[in-house]
mmCIF file of C-alpha atoms in Angstrom:
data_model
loop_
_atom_site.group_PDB
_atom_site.id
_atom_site.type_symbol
_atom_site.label_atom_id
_atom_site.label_comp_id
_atom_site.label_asym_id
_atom_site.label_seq_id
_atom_site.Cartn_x
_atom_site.Cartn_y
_atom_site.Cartn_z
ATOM 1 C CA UNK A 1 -47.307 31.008 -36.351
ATOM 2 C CA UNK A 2 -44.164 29.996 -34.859
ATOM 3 C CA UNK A 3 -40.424 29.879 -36.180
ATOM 4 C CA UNK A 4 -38.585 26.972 -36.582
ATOM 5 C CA UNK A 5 -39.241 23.618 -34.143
ATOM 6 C CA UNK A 6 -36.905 21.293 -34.808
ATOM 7 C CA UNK A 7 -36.574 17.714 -33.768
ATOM 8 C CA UNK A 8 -33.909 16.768 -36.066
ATOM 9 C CA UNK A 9 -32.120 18.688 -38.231
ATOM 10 C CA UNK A 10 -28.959 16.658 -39.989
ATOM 11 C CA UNK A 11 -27.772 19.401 -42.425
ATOM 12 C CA UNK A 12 -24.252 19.419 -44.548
ATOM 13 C CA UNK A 13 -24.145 23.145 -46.279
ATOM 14 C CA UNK A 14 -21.233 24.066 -48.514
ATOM 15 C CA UNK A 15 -22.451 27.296 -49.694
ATOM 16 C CA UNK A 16 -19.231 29.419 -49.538
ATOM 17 C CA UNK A 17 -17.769 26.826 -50.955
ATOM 18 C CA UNK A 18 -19.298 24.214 -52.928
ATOM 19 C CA UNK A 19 -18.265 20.927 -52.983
ATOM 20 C CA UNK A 20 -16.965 19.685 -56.739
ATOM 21 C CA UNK A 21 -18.472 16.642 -57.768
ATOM 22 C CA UNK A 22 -16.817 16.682 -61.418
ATOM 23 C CA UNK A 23 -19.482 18.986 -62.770
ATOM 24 C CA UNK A 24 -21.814 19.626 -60.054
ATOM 25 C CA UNK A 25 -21.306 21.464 -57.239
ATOM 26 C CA UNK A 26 -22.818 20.393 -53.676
ATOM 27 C CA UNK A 27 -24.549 23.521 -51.771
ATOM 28 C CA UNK A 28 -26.350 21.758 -49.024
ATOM 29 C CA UNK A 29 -28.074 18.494 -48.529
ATOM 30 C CA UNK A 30 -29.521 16.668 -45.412
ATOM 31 C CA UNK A 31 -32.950 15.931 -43.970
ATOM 32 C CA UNK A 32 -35.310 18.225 -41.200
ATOM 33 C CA UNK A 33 -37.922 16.851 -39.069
ATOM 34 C CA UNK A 34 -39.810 20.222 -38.302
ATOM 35 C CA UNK A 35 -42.735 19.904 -35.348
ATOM 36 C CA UNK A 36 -46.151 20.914 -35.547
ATOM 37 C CA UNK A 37 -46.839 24.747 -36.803
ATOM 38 C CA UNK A 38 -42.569 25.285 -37.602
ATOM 39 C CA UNK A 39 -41.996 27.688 -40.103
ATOM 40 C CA UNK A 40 -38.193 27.806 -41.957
ATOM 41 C CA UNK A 41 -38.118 31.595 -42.225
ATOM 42 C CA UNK A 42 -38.640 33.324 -45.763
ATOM 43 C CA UNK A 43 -34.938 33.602 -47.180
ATOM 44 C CA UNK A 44 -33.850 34.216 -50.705
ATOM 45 C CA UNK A 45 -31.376 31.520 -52.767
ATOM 46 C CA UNK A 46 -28.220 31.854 -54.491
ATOM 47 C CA UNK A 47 -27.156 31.032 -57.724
ATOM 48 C CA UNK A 48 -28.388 26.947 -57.296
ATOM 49 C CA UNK A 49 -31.271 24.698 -57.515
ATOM 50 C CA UNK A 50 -32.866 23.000 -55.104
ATOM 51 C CA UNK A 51 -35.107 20.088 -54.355
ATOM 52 C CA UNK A 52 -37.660 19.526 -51.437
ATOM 53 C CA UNK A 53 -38.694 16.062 -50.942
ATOM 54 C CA UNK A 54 -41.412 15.230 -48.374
ATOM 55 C CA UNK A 55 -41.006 12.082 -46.769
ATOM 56 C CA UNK A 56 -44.110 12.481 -44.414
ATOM 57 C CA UNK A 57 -46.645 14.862 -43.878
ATOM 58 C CA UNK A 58 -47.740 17.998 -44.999
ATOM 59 C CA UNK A 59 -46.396 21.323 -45.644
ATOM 60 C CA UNK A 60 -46.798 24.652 -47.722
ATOM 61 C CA UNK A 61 -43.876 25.722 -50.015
ATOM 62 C CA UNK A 62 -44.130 29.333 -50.643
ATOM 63 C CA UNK A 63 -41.750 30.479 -53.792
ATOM 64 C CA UNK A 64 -41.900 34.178 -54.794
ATOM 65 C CA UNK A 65 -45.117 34.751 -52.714
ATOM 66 C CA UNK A 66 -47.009 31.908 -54.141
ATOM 67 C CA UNK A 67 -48.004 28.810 -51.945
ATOM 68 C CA UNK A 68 -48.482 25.096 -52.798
ATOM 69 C CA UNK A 69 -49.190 22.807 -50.483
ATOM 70 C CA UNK A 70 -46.672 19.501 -50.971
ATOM 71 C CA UNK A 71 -47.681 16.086 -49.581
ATOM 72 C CA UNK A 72 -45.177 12.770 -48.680
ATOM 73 C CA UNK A 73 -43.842 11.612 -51.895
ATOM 74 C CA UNK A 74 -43.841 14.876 -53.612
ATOM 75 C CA UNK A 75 -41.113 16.870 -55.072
ATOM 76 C CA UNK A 76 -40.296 20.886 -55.363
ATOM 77 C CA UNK A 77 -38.209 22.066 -57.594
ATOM 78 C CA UNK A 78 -36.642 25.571 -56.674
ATOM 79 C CA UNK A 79 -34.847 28.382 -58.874
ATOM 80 C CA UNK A 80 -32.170 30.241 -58.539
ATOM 81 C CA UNK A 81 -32.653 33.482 -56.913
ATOM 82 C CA UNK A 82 -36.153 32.107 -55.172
ATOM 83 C CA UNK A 83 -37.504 33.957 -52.604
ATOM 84 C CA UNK A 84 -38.664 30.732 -50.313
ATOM 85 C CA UNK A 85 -40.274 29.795 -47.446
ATOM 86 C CA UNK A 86 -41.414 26.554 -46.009
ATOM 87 C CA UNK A 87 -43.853 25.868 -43.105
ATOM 88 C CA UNK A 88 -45.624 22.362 -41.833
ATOM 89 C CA UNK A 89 -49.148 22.273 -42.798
ATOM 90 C CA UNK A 90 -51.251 22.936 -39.222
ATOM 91 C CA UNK A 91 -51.525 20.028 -37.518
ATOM 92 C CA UNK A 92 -49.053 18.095 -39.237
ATOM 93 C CA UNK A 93 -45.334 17.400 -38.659
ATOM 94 C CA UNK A 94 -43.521 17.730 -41.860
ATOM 95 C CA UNK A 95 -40.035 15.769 -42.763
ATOM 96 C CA UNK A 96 -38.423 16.270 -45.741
ATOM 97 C CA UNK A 97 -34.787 16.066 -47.629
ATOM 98 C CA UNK A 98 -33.126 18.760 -49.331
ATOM 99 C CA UNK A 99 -30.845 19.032 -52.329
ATOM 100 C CA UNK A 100 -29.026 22.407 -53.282
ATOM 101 C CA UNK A 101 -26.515 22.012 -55.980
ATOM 102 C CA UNK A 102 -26.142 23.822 -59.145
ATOM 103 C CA UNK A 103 -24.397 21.719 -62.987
ATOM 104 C CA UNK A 104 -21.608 23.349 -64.766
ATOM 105 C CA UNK A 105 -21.729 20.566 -67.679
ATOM 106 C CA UNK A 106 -22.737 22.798 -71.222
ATOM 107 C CA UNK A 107 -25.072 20.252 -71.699
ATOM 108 C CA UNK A 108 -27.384 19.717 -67.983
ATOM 109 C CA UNK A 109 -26.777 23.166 -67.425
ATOM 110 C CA UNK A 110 -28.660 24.078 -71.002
ATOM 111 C CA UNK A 111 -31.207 21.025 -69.970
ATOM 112 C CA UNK A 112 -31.901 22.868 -66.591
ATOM 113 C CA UNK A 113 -32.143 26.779 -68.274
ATOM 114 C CA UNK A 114 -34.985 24.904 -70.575
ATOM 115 C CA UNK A 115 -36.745 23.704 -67.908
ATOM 116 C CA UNK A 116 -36.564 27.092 -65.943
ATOM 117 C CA UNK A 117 -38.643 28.392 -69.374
ATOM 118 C CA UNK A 118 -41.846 25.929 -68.740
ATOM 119 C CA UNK A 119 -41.866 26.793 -64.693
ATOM 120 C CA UNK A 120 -45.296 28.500 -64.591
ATOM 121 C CA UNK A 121 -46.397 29.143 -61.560
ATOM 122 C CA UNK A 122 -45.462 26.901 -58.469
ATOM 123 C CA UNK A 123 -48.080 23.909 -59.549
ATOM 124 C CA UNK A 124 -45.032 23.389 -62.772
ATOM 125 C CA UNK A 125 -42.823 22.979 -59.722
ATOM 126 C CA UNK A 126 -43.881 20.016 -58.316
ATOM 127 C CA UNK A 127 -43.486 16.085 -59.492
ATOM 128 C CA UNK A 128 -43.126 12.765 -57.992
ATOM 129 C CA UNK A 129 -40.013 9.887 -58.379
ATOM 130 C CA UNK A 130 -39.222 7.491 -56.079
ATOM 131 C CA UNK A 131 -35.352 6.897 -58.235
ATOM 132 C CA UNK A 132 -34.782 10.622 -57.107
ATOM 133 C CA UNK A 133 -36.096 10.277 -53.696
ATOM 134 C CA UNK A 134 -34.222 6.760 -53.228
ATOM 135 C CA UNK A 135 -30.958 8.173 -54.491
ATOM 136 C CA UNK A 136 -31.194 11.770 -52.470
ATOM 137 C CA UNK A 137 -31.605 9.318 -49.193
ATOM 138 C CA UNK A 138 -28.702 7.093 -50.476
ATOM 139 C CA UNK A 139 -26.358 10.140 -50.648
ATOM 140 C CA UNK A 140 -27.275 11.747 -46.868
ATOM 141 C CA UNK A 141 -26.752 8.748 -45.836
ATOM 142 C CA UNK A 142 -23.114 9.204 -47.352
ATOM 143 C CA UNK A 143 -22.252 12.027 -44.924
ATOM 144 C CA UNK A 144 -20.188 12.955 -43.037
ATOM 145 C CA UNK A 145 -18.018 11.649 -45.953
ATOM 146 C CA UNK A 146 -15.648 9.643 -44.141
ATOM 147 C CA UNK A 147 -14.502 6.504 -47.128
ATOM 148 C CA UNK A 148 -12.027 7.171 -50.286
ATOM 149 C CA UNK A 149 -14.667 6.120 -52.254
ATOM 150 C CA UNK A 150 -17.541 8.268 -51.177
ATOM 151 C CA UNK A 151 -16.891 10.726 -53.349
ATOM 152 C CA UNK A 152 -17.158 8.654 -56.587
ATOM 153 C CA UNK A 153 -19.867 7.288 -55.230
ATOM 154 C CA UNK A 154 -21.643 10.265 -54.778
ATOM 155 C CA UNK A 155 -20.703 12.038 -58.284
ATOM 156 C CA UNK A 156 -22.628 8.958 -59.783
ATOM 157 C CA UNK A 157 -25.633 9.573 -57.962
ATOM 158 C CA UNK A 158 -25.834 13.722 -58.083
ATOM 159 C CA UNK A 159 -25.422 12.587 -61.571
ATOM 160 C CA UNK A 160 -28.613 10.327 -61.951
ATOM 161 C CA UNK A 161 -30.512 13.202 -60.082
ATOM 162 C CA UNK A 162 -29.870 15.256 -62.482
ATOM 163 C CA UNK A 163 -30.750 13.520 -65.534
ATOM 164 C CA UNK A 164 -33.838 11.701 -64.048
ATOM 165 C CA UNK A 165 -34.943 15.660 -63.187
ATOM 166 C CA UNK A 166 -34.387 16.188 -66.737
ATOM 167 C CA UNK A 167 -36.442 13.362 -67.933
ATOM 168 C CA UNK A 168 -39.594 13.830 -65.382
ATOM 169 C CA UNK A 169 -39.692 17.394 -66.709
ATOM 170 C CA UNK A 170 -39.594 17.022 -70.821
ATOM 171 C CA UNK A 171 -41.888 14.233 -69.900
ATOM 172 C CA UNK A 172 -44.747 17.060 -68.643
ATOM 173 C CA UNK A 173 -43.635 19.834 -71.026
ATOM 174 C CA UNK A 174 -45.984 19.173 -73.494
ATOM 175 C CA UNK A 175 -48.969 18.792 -71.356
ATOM 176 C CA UNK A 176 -47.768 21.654 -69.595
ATOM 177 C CA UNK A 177 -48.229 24.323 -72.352
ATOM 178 C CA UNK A 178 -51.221 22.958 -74.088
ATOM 179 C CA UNK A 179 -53.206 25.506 -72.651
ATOM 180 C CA UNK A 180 -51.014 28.246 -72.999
ATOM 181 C CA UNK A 181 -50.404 30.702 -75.941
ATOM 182 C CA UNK A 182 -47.331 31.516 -77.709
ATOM 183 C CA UNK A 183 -47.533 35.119 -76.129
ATOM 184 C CA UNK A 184 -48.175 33.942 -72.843
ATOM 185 C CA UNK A 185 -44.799 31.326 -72.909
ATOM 186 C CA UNK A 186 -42.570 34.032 -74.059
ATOM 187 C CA UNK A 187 -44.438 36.153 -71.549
ATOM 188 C CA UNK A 188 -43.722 33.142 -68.866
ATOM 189 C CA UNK A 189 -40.025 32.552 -70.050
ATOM 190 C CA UNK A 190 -39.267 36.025 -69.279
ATOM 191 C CA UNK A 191 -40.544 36.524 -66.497
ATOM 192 C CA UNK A 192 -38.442 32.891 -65.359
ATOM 193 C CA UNK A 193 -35.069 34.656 -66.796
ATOM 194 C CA UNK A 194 -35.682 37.805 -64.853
ATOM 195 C CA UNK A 195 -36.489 35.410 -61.599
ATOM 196 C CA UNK A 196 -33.305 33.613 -61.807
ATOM 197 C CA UNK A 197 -31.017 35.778 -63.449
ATOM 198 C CA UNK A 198 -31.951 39.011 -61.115
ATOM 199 C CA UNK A 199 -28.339 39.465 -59.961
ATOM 200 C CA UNK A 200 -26.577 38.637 -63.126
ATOM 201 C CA UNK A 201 -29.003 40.642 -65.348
ATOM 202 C CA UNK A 202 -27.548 44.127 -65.351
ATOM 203 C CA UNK A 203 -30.079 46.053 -68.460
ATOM 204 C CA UNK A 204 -33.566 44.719 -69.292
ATOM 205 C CA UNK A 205 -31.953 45.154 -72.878
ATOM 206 C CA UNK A 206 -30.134 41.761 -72.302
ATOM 207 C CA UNK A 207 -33.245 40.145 -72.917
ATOM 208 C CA UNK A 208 -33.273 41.081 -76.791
ATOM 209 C CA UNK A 209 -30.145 38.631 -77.358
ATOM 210 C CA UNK A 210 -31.199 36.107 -75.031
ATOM 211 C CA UNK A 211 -34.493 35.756 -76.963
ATOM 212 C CA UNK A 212 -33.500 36.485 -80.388
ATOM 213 C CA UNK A 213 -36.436 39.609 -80.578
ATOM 214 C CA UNK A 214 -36.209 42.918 -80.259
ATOM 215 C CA UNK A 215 -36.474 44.165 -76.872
ATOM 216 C CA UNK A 216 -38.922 46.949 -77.911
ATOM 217 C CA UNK A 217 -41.252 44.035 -79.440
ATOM 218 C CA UNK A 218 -40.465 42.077 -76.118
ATOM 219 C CA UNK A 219 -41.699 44.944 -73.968
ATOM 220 C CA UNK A 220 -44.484 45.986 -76.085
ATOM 221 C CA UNK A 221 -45.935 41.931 -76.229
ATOM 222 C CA UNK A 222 -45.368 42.172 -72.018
ATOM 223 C CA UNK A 223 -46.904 44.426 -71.566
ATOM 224 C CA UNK A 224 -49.950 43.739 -73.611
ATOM 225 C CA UNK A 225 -50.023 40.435 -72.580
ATOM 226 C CA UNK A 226 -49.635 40.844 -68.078
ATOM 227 C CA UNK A 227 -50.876 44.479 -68.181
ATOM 228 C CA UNK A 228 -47.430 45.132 -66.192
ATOM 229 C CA UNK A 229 -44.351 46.716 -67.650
ATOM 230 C CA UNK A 230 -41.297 44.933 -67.880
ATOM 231 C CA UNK A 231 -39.159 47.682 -65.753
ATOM 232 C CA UNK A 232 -42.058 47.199 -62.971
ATOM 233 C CA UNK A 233 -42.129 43.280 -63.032
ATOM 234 C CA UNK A 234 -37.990 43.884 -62.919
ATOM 235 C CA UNK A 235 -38.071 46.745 -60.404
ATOM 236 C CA UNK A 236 -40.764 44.399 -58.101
ATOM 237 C CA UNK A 237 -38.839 41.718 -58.213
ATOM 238 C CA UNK A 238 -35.137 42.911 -57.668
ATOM 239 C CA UNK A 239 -36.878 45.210 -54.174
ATOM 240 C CA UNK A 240 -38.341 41.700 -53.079
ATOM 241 C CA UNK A 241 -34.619 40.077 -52.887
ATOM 242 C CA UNK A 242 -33.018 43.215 -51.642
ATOM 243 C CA UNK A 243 -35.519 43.346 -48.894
ATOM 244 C CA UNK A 244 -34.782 39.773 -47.759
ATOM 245 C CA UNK A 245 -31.268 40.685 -47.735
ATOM 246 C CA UNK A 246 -31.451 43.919 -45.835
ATOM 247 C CA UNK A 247 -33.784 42.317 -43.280
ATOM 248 C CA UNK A 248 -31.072 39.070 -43.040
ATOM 249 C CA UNK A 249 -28.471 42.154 -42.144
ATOM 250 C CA UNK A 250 -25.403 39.799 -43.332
ATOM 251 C CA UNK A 251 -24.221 42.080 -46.029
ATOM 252 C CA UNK A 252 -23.757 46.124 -46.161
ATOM 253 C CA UNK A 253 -26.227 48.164 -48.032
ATOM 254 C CA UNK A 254 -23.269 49.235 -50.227
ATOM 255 C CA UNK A 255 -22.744 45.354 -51.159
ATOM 256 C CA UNK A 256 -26.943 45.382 -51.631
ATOM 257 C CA UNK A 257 -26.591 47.929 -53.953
ATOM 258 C CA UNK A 258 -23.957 46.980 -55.667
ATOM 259 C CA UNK A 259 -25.305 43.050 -55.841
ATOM 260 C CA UNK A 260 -28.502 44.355 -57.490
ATOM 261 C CA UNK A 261 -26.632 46.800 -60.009
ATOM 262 C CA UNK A 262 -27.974 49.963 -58.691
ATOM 263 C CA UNK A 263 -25.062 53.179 -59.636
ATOM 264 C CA UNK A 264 -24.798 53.447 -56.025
ATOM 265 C CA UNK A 265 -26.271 53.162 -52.372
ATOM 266 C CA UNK A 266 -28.169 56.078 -52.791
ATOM 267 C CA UNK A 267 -29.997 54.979 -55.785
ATOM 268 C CA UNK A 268 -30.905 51.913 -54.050
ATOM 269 C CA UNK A 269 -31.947 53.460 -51.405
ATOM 270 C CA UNK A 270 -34.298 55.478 -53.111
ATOM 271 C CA UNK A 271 -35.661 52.901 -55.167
ATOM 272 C CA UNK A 272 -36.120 51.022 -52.235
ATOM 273 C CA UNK A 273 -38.115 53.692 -50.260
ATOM 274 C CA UNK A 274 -40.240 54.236 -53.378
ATOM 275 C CA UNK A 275 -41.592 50.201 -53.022
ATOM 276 C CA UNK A 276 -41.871 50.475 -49.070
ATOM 277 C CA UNK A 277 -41.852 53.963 -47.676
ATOM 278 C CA UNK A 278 -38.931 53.713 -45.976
ATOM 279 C CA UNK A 279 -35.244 53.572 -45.887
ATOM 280 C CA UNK A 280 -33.569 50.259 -45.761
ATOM 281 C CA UNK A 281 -31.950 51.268 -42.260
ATOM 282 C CA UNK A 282 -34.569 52.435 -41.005
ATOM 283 C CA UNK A 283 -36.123 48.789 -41.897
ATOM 284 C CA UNK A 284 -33.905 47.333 -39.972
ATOM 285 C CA UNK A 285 -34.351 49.473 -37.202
ATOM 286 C CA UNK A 286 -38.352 48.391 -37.145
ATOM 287 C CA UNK A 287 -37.097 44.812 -37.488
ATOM 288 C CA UNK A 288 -35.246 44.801 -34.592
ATOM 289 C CA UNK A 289 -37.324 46.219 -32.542
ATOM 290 C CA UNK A 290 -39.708 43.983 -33.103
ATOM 291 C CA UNK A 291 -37.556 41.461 -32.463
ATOM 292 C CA UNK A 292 -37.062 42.133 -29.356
ATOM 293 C CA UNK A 293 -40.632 42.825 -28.662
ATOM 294 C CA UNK A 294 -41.472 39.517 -29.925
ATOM 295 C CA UNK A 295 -38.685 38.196 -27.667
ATOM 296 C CA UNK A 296 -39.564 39.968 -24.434
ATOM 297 C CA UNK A 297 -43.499 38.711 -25.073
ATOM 298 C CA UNK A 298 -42.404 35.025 -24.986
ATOM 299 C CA UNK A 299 -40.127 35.659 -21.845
ATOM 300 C CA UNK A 300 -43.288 37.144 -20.078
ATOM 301 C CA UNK A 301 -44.809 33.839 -21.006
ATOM 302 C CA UNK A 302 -42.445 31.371 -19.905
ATOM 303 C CA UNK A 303 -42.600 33.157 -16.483
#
């Protein structure tokens, strides 16, 4: 599989510092035209949400190790703190829009922490809305902003996003958890907190006030429920991220550690070489090398 092919890429990304649209804040949006067989590298999200919208063709979305494959007219949803990947289906070029932005009203923020609690699985992630996909195309087509009024203009429309997200995902909620115990939601709302509150979330304690139970009934019902502890599904999950990040190379291990909560670099480090077997240096120093394997192999082809 190859990396990225691009034939157009038209991308506006604000993620060190977020454009204020009263209260939402911009992270990135544009539109990609990837080519047959591209692949946008597995990379972990901030603190933001983000929607994929498929304008033609086919591709796989793969959030937190699990794939779905998304189709024109479709729409991802993506958490905060997602591990994600996205690839075009084989034999099919894939175009799509993206969306990264993140509320700071009480009231959408609450909206959007509710529908974070009914995300099972990747299949919960995906819905369809032309007014969504109609006003995402609207505001690319706003940038580079360049009029005094583009900016009004654009706060109105982030805000109809938002609330038409709302609306398409109440809509499903019921249906969604017909099949599904009360165990198994408070099971699945956990397990969504965790997800997108991994760098935020300091003592697996927290969740006790969060959920209004007591974290030793919390653990207990997790545990009978997934078979997993809650330390291991924590533990998995924060060693996932970190790896991304150590493998990305753009912050210290000392910032890794600290990011993640750990008492210090050594402790992460030795968590770390408990998931994989090896040091997060020495990671990178397997990484790179086969980097430039991989690099010197496609020079020997080219000749």
């Amino acid at each position: 599989m190859s990396q990225v092919k691009i034939r157009y890429h038209f991308n506006n990304l604000y993620a060190e510092n977020p454009l204020q649209f009263q209260d939402i804040r911009l992270i990135q949006i544009g539109r990609i035209y990837c080519d047959f067989d591209a692949v946008i590298p597995e990379h972990i999200h901030g603190q933001w949400y983000e929607l994929t919208l498929v304008r033609n063709g086919v591709g796989i979305v793969t959030t937190n190790g699990e794939a779905r494959y998304v189709k024109e007219g479709e729409i991802y949803l993506s958490s905060p703190y997602d591990i994600h990947k996205i690839e075009a289906a084989m034999g099919s070029r894939l175009e799509y829009d993206f969306f990264a932005f993140y509320p700071t009203d009480p009231d959408i923020a609450q909206c959007f922490e509710q529908i974070l609690s009914t995300l099972c699985g990747v299949q919960a992630r995906v819905f369809q809305d032309e007014k969504i996909a109609y006003l995402v195309g609207n505001a690319i087509a706003e940038f580079p902003i360049k009029k005094d009024d583009t900016p009004e203009l654009l706060t109105h429309i982030f805000h109809q996003i938002l609330i038409y997200i709302c609306r398409d995902f109440f809509k499903e909620q019921e249906k969604r958890w017909d099949h599904i115990t009360e165990n198994e939601m408070l099971c699945y709302q956990m397990m969504n907190y965790i997800d997108t509150h991994m760098m935020s979330l300091k003592k697996l304690e927290d969740l006790a006030s969060y959920f209004n139970y007591n974290y030793s009934y919390l653990s207990e019902l997790f545990h009978a429920t997934t078979g997993n502890t809650l330390f291991q599904y924590f533990q998995n999950k924060r060693m996932e991220a970190a790896k991304i990040l150590v493998l990305e190379k753009k912050k210290k291990i000392e910032e890794i550690a600290e990011l993640f909560h750990y008492s210090s670099p050594f402790a992460f480090s030795k968590a770390f070489r408990k998931k994989y077997g090896i040091s997060p240096k020495i990671m990178q120093k397997i990484a790179e090398k086969q980097k430039k394997s991989n690099h010197q192999g496609e020079e020997m082809l080219t000749i």
